Amino acid sequence: MDNIRNFSIIAHIDHGKSTLADRLIQYTGVVTDRMFKDQILDNMDIERERGITIKSQAISLPYKAKNGKSYTLNLIDTPGHVDFSYEVSRSLASCEGVLLVIDAAQGVQAQTLANLYMAMEHDLTVIPVINKIDLPSADVDRVLEQMASELDIDPDEHLKCSAKEGIGIEEILEAICERIPPPKGDSDSPLAALIFDAHYDAFRGTIINCRVFDGKLKNGDIIRFMFNKATYKVEEVGHFRITREKRDAISAGEVGYIIAGLKTVSDVHIGDTITLDNRPCAKPLPGFKEVKPVVFASIYPIASDDYEDLATSLEKFKLNDASFVYEKDSSAALGQGFRCGFLGLLHLDIVQERLEREYDLSIILSVPSVCYRFTLKDKSIVDIDNPTHYPDPSSIDKSEEPYIRASMMLPERYLGAVMKLCMDKRGVNSNMHYLSPGRVELTYEMPLAEVIYDFYDRFKSVTQGYGSFDYDLIDYRESNLALMDILVNGIKVDALSQIVHRERARARALLACDRLKEEIPRQMFKIAIQGAIGGEIIARSTITPFRKDVIAKCYGGDITRKRKLLEKQKKGKKRMKMIGNVSIPQSAFLAVLKSDTD
Amino acid sequence: MPAGLYIHIPFCQKKCGYCNFYSVTSLALIREFITALYKEMELYRRTFDSVPFDTIYLGGGSPSVLSAKQIQEILNHVRNTFDFAADSEITIEINPGDIDLLYLQDLRGLGINRINIGVQSFNENILKFLVRRHSRQAALDAVAAAKRAGFDNIGIDLIYGIPGQAMTVWMETLNAVLSFMPEHLSCYQLTIEPDTPLGKKSAEGEFVLPDNDMQYDFFMKTSEILEAAGYVHYEVSNFAKDMDRASRHNQKYWDHTPYLGLGPAAHSFQDNQRWWNHQSLERYLENLKVGTPPVEDSETLTNEQLQLETLLLGLRTKKGINLERYKERFGRDLLKEKSNVIADLDKAGLIKIENGCLRPTPAGLAVADSLSLI
Ligand SMILES: Nc1nc2c(ncn2[C@@H]2O[C@H](COP(=O)(O)OP(=O)(O)OP(=O)(O)O)[C@@H](O)[C@H]2O)c(=O)[nH]1
Ligand code: SF4
Ligand SMILES: [Mg+2]
């Protein structure tokens, strides 16, 4: 166990975690050149297409150090985007140390700080790594100053590398062996293994990723889940080498996987402790802090027949996304579905896409909402995250909405633009201090609803990518709220309803009507779109019908061609939701939240 | 239903600017082509001999580049190979640039009883834009000659929706054609195909087609004027003096009647199967030289595909879709299944139920593609 090192690579988004992981993997030679591809740990299509890491990914690397000893390095690459910080925090629970990667050109950013705090909460050894030193705009000295003043890290501890060029890799491997302590724990104690991730495999059932803290686990053992006492016989254990690699056993200090014919998806809980049935440990491991979703939306199958399918898919999907929560829900316009909680809009977007790709589902998401709080005249308090459940306005005594504190780091030159944006977003109580000459930290208190409503994109655009942003929920504050409905050809589409600040209702309704006009394809009929509060129409737009679509000729040779074209259109139409006689595409439901700036 | 026979003559004197029909401009291979055509007929003697035919359609390309003698030869061969009803409709497409009175008299003498003249426009500028190889005068002469040669079933093809074309310019052409009162009129809206000279010009932004609303106006105006003049607007682009004069051959394409297509690029349909020949005279000739069918590919239509085609083709015709027949054929009651949509479409003036048929109105014909997706 002395030769095992468990560590995560953490950083702000895009600072080069996955690329650094590539170099470490290649240096230790576990992947042949032929099999290698960039960001090899980003193995989901959606990660590769978007160029971001969504899931933490573990891999075991053999490394022979200069001191002559052989080590097993268990590396976990983590995502950088805030919406996936739960992935990071769970990875950290399996580690004794981290590589804190900082982009030499960008310097310390909001998630550098946030992730460092997380590592410190777990008491982990931090190795600061300044990456991208090959860039002409790299400014190592400046980063060193920031490390000292903003992160409170001794600059002498830093390493420099270019993950892209493969510079400084050996020094990093050596530092991992030297500085990060080996795992503690006892292979002879009763088994205690922490489940930190899982996924469902159609052939093998649920596959569990775990960190063994104490004891030893081998094939044929009977394991017990401490959460619900369910027992299973282990079929296979192993560790990760890009693909799963079977081993005879995994023991204290190691990270690996377990296959145990787990067909009942609900038996597996992320954060649960696995022990041996015939020799259980005394108490479960601490597990994970619960995450609180901040954005809510309903998911409906496009074809109502697919409801059951959706239900089982969600159960399996949740195994692989511990931050995703859901419960049953129904809509007058869209039928049976599920109300789901997400950590942010990117998370929501990724969940939708993964469900469609990995489970071959066609789904509609309702307009996302935050959770509002209403005190009714009878003094009862209700939390509402679904506009469909908006209380009868005459019964409401007080309306409140959640506020966050946003912390932003940005070059001073963008201060004006960012302050204007924050004020647009109803920000209050601003605070600013200089991190260094020319660089400021700005905080604002803002309604969460304004932040999910397209703040992130606009912030990035006004700071031209040089600003970073993090937030914490602080409290609920009184607000003047109203329920805005959308009617399509006179039919209320509840999945498009939004709870809005009354003063902004009109503007939001107009925007929603315009967005829908862009998103809903012209059809053979005129389509009227209206925004309403109560019975009052406050905004409208009209989609004029198209009047001609037919091609002049359709003889022998044209028929197949024409049919194929229509088959394609028909498929597209199946992916739209029929409301009355209007086909509404998926994209329309999310588009109503996008603003029209830029 | 008797089958239709189509023969593709893959030669033209010169290519028109918009044309994506398969044809070559070198006429040297005509003889060889005719020999190959005979071999191809032979291949289908087996499979198509149980069906009687009642139409022959000589299309292309430009059948009128062949001599009357060559056409006679081809017709004789066809008649010797397949069974034909006595009153078969025999159509030939001709280009005004290729013909004279004598030639047309010869054709009439061969038993050809329907002639389709590719006029496209009576406007000199538009003929130039389309890169047609004949003048306005030649077009007028051709129509007159067809009458004099004794054809009493004359069809004329026109194209509208030309870039920059004013409605009045199209009206002039329509009026000119109405002075002849041909038995049949095809009015095609210009479509720009990518691999044509006009397609390239369009990609380079040299011109823009009329917008969707303008196209609709052209379409509806054409329908109104011709219906007022006594024509039946029986298919998206086709008008007949009365339904007896509708192209018997073309209607087979629209209701899944079997048809056999001979010659390069020709399509055939029989028993839910569709197959098509190589779009290459060279490969066509090579294949037949060694006695293989010159077929490029084929498809067997699934029930679902047949349904979609029935809708997409049926809703392009005034007759529409016979709901009882549809139910018999596919076991589906459209009227019941789609009652809401049909009611909405009826209210929007696009469709109506008449004599047990689902029928598009003229405005419905303009959106037939979307109608077929109900
Ligand atoms: N010039 C240069 N570019 C680098 C270096 N390391 C990474 N990059 C580039 O930076 C971008 C982001 O790299 P990733 O490795 O995907 O970053 P990441 O931190 O894993 O990103 P997330 O997982 O989305 O948080 C890619 O375009 C890399 O090619 C480096 O050392 N030098
Ligand atoms: S005559 Fe007909 S087939 Fe020949 S090039 Fe012109 S349009 Fe095409
Ligand atoms: Mg990454």
Coordinates of N, CA and C in Angstrom, one line a residue, chain B residues 78-187:
Chain B
V78 N -41.5 -2.8 -80.1 CA -42.2 -2.9 -78.8 C -43.5 -3.7 -79.0
R79 N -44.2 -3.4 -80.1 CA -45.5 -4.1 -80.3 C -45.3 -5.6 -80.5
N80 N -44.1 -6.0 -81.0 CA -43.9 -7.4 -81.2 C -43.5 -8.1 -79.9
T81 N -43.0 -7.3 -79.0 CA -42.5 -7.9 -77.7 C -43.6 -7.9 -76.6
F82 N -44.4 -6.9 -76.6 CA -45.4 -6.8 -75.5 C -46.8 -6.7 -76.1
D83 N -47.7 -7.0 -75.2 CA -49.2 -6.9 -75.5 C -49.7 -5.5 -75.4
F84 N -50.4 -5.0 -76.3 CA -51.0 -3.7 -76.2 C -52.4 -3.7 -76.4
A85 N -53.2 -2.9 -75.6 CA -54.6 -2.7 -75.9 C -54.7 -1.9 -77.2
A86 N -55.9 -2.2 -77.8 CA -56.1 -1.6 -79.1 C -56.1 0.0 -79.1
D87 N -56.7 0.5 -78.0 CA -56.8 1.9 -77.9 C -55.6 2.6 -77.1
S88 N -54.4 2.0 -77.2 CA -53.3 2.4 -76.4 C -53.0 3.9 -76.7
E89 N -52.6 4.6 -75.6 CA -52.2 6.0 -75.7 C -50.7 6.0 -76.0
I90 N -50.3 6.5 -77.2 CA -48.9 6.5 -77.6 C -48.4 8.0 -77.7
T91 N -47.6 8.3 -76.7 CA -47.1 9.7 -76.6 C -45.7 9.9 -77.1
I92 N -45.4 11.0 -77.7 CA -44.0 11.3 -78.0 C -43.7 12.8 -77.5
E93 N -42.6 13.0 -76.9 CA -42.2 14.3 -76.6 C -41.4 14.9 -77.7
I94 N -41.6 16.1 -78.1 CA -40.8 16.7 -79.2 C -40.3 18.1 -78.8
N95 N -39.2 18.4 -79.3 CA -38.6 19.7 -79.1 C -38.8 20.5 -80.4
P96 N -39.4 21.7 -80.3 CA -39.7 22.6 -81.4 C -38.5 22.8 -82.3
G97 N -37.3 22.7 -81.7 CA -36.1 23.0 -82.5 C -35.7 21.8 -83.5
D98 N -36.4 20.6 -83.3 CA -36.0 19.4 -84.0 C -36.8 19.1 -85.2
I99 N -38.0 19.7 -85.3 CA -39.0 19.1 -86.2 C -39.6 20.0 -87.3
D100 N -40.2 19.4 -88.3 CA -41.0 20.1 -89.3 C -42.3 19.4 -89.5
L101 N -43.2 20.0 -90.4 CA -44.5 19.4 -90.6 C -44.4 17.9 -91.1
L102 N -43.5 17.7 -92.0 CA -43.4 16.4 -92.6 C -43.1 15.3 -91.6
Y103 N -42.2 15.7 -90.7 CA -41.8 14.8 -89.7 C -43.0 14.4 -88.8
L104 N -43.7 15.4 -88.4 CA -44.9 15.2 -87.5 C -45.9 14.4 -88.2
Q105 N -46.1 14.6 -89.5 CA -47.1 13.8 -90.3 C -46.6 12.3 -90.3
D106 N -45.3 12.1 -90.5 CA -44.8 10.7 -90.4 C -45.1 10.1 -89.1
L107 N -44.9 10.8 -88.0 CA -45.1 10.3 -86.6 C -46.6 9.9 -86.5
R108 N -47.4 10.8 -86.9 CA -48.9 10.6 -86.8 C -49.2 9.3 -87.6
G109 N -48.6 9.1 -88.7 CA -48.8 7.9 -89.5 C -48.4 6.7 -88.8
L110 N -47.5 6.8 -87.8 CA -47.0 5.6 -87.1 C -47.9 5.1 -86.0
G111 N -49.0 5.9 -85.9 CA -50.0 5.5 -84.9 C -49.8 6.2 -83.6
I112 N -48.8 7.2 -83.6 CA -48.6 8.0 -82.4 C -49.8 8.9 -82.3
N113 N -50.5 8.9 -81.1 CA -51.8 9.6 -81.1 C -51.8 10.8 -80.1
R114 N -50.6 11.0 -79.4 CA -50.5 12.1 -78.5 C -49.1 12.7 -78.6
I115 N -49.1 14.0 -78.7 CA -47.8 14.7 -78.9 C -47.6 15.7 -77.8
N116 N -46.4 15.7 -77.2 CA -46.2 16.6 -76.1 C -45.0 17.6 -76.5
I117 N -45.3 18.8 -76.7 CA -44.4 19.8 -77.2 C -43.7 20.6 -76.1
G118 N -42.4 20.5 -76.1 CA -41.6 21.2 -75.0 C -41.5 22.7 -75.4
V119 N -42.5 23.5 -75.2 CA -42.4 24.9 -75.6 C -41.7 25.7 -74.5
Q120 N -42.1 25.5 -73.3 CA -41.5 26.2 -72.1 C -41.9 27.7 -72.0
S121 N -41.8 28.4 -73.1 CA -42.2 29.8 -73.0 C -42.4 30.4 -74.4
F122 N -43.2 31.4 -74.5 CA -43.3 32.1 -75.8 C -42.6 33.4 -75.7
N123 N -41.8 33.6 -74.7 CA -41.0 34.8 -74.5 C -39.6 34.6 -74.9
E124 N -39.1 35.4 -75.8 CA -37.8 35.2 -76.4 C -36.7 35.3 -75.3
N125 N -36.8 36.3 -74.4 CA -35.8 36.4 -73.3 C -35.8 35.2 -72.4
I126 N -37.0 34.8 -72.1 CA -37.0 33.6 -71.2 C -36.4 32.4 -71.8
L127 N -36.7 32.2 -73.1 CA -36.2 31.1 -73.8 C -34.6 31.1 -73.8
K128 N -34.1 32.3 -73.9 CA -32.7 32.5 -73.8 C -32.2 32.2 -72.4
F129 N -32.9 32.7 -71.4 CA -32.4 32.5 -70.0 C -32.4 31.0 -69.7
L130 N -33.4 30.3 -70.3 CA -33.5 28.8 -70.0 C -32.5 28.0 -70.9
V131 N -31.9 28.7 -71.8 CA -31.0 28.1 -72.8 C -31.7 27.0 -73.6
R132 N -32.9 27.4 -74.2 CA -33.6 26.5 -75.1 C -33.0 26.7 -76.5
R133 N -33.1 25.6 -77.3 CA -32.5 25.7 -78.6 C -33.5 26.1 -79.7
H134 N -34.6 26.7 -79.3 CA -35.5 27.2 -80.3 C -36.0 28.6 -80.0
S135 N -36.6 29.2 -81.0 CA -37.2 30.6 -80.8 C -38.6 30.5 -80.5
R136 N -39.2 31.7 -80.2 CA -40.6 31.8 -79.9 C -41.4 31.4 -81.2
Q137 N -40.8 31.8 -82.4 CA -41.5 31.5 -83.6 C -41.5 30.0 -83.9
A138 N -40.4 29.4 -83.6 CA -40.3 27.9 -83.8 C -41.3 27.2 -83.0
A139 N -41.6 27.7 -81.7 CA -42.5 27.1 -80.8 C -43.9 27.2 -81.4
L140 N -44.2 28.5 -81.9 CA -45.6 28.7 -82.4 C -45.8 27.8 -83.7
D141 N -44.7 27.7 -84.5 CA -44.8 26.9 -85.7 C -45.0 25.4 -85.3
A142 N -44.4 24.9 -84.3 CA -44.4 23.5 -83.9 C -45.9 23.2 -83.5
V143 N -46.5 24.1 -82.8 CA -47.9 23.8 -82.3 C -48.8 23.7 -83.5
A144 N -48.6 24.7 -84.4 CA -49.5 24.7 -85.6 C -49.2 23.5 -86.5
A145 N -48.0 23.1 -86.6 CA -47.7 21.9 -87.4 C -48.3 20.7 -86.8
A146 N -48.3 20.6 -85.5 CA -48.8 19.4 -84.9 C -50.3 19.3 -85.2
K147 N -51.0 20.4 -85.2 CA -52.4 20.4 -85.5 C -52.6 20.0 -87.0
R148 N -51.8 20.6 -87.8 CA -51.9 20.3 -89.3 C -51.6 18.9 -89.6
A149 N -50.7 18.3 -88.8 CA -50.4 16.9 -89.0 C -51.5 15.9 -88.5
G150 N -52.5 16.5 -87.9 CA -53.6 15.7 -87.6 C -53.6 15.2 -86.1
F151 N -52.7 15.7 -85.3 CA -52.8 15.4 -83.9 C -54.0 16.0 -83.2
D152 N -54.8 15.2 -82.6 CA -56.0 15.8 -81.9 C -55.8 15.7 -80.4
N153 N -54.6 15.3 -80.0 CA -54.3 15.3 -78.5 C -52.9 15.9 -78.3
I154 N -52.9 17.2 -78.2 CA -51.6 17.9 -78.1 C -51.4 18.4 -76.7
G155 N -50.2 18.1 -76.2 CA -49.9 18.7 -74.9 C -48.7 19.7 -75.0
I156 N -48.8 20.7 -74.2 CA -47.7 21.7 -74.3 C -47.1 21.9 -72.9
D157 N -45.8 21.9 -72.8 CA -45.1 22.1 -71.5 C -44.7 23.5 -71.4
L158 N -44.9 24.1 -70.3 CA -44.5 25.5 -70.0 C -43.8 25.6 -68.7
I159 N -42.9 26.6 -68.6 CA -42.2 26.8 -67.3 C -42.5 28.2 -66.8
Y160 N -42.8 28.4 -65.5 CA -43.0 29.7 -64.9 C -42.2 29.9 -63.7
G161 N -42.2 31.1 -63.1 CA -41.5 31.3 -61.9 C -40.0 31.5 -62.2
I162 N -39.7 32.1 -63.4 CA -38.4 32.4 -63.8 C -37.9 33.6 -63.1
P163 N -36.6 33.6 -62.7 CA -36.1 34.8 -62.0 C -36.4 36.1 -62.7
G164 N -37.0 37.0 -62.0 CA -37.3 38.3 -62.6 C -38.6 38.4 -63.4
Q165 N -39.2 37.2 -63.6 CA -40.4 37.2 -64.4 C -41.6 37.9 -63.7
A166 N -42.1 38.8 -64.4 CA -43.3 39.5 -63.9 C -44.5 38.6 -64.2
M167 N -45.5 38.8 -63.3 CA -46.8 38.0 -63.6 C -47.3 38.3 -65.0
T168 N -47.2 39.5 -65.4 CA -47.8 39.9 -66.7 C -47.1 39.1 -67.9
V169 N -45.8 38.9 -67.7 CA -45.0 38.2 -68.7 C -45.5 36.7 -68.8
W170 N -45.8 36.1 -67.6 CA -46.3 34.8 -67.6 C -47.7 34.7 -68.2
M171 N -48.5 35.8 -67.9 CA -49.9 35.8 -68.5 C -49.8 35.9 -70.0
E172 N -48.8 36.6 -70.5 CA -48.7 36.6 -72.0 C -48.5 35.2 -72.6
T173 N -47.6 34.5 -72.0 CA -47.4 33.1 -72.4 C -48.6 32.3 -72.3
L174 N -49.3 32.4 -71.1 CA -50.6 31.6 -70.9 C -51.6 32.0 -72.0
N175 N -51.7 33.3 -72.3 CA -52.7 33.7 -73.3 C -52.3 33.2 -74.7
A176 N -51.0 33.2 -75.0 CA -50.6 32.7 -76.3 C -51.0 31.2 -76.4
V177 N -50.8 30.5 -75.3 CA -51.1 29.1 -75.4 C -52.6 28.8 -75.5
L178 N -53.3 29.7 -74.8 CA -54.8 29.5 -74.8 C -55.4 29.8 -76.2
S179 N -54.6 30.5 -77.0 CA -55.2 30.7 -78.4 C -55.2 29.4 -79.2
F180 N -54.4 28.4 -78.7 CA -54.4 27.1 -79.4 C -55.4 26.1 -78.8
M181 N -55.7 26.4 -77.5 CA -56.5 25.5 -76.7 C -56.0 24.0 -76.9
P182 N -54.7 23.8 -76.5 CA -54.3 22.4 -76.6 C -55.0 21.5 -75.6
E183 N -55.1 20.2 -75.9 CA -55.9 19.3 -75.1 C -55.3 19.2 -73.7
H184 N -53.9 19.4 -73.6 CA -53.3 19.2 -72.3 C -52.2 20.2 -72.1
L185 N -52.0 20.7 -70.9 CA -51.0 21.6 -70.5 C -50.3 21.2 -69.3
S186 N -48.9 21.3 -69.3 CA -48.2 21.1 -68.1 C -47.5 22.4 -67.8
C187 N -47.7 22.9 -66.6 CA -47.1 24.2 -66.2 C -46.2 23.9 -65.0

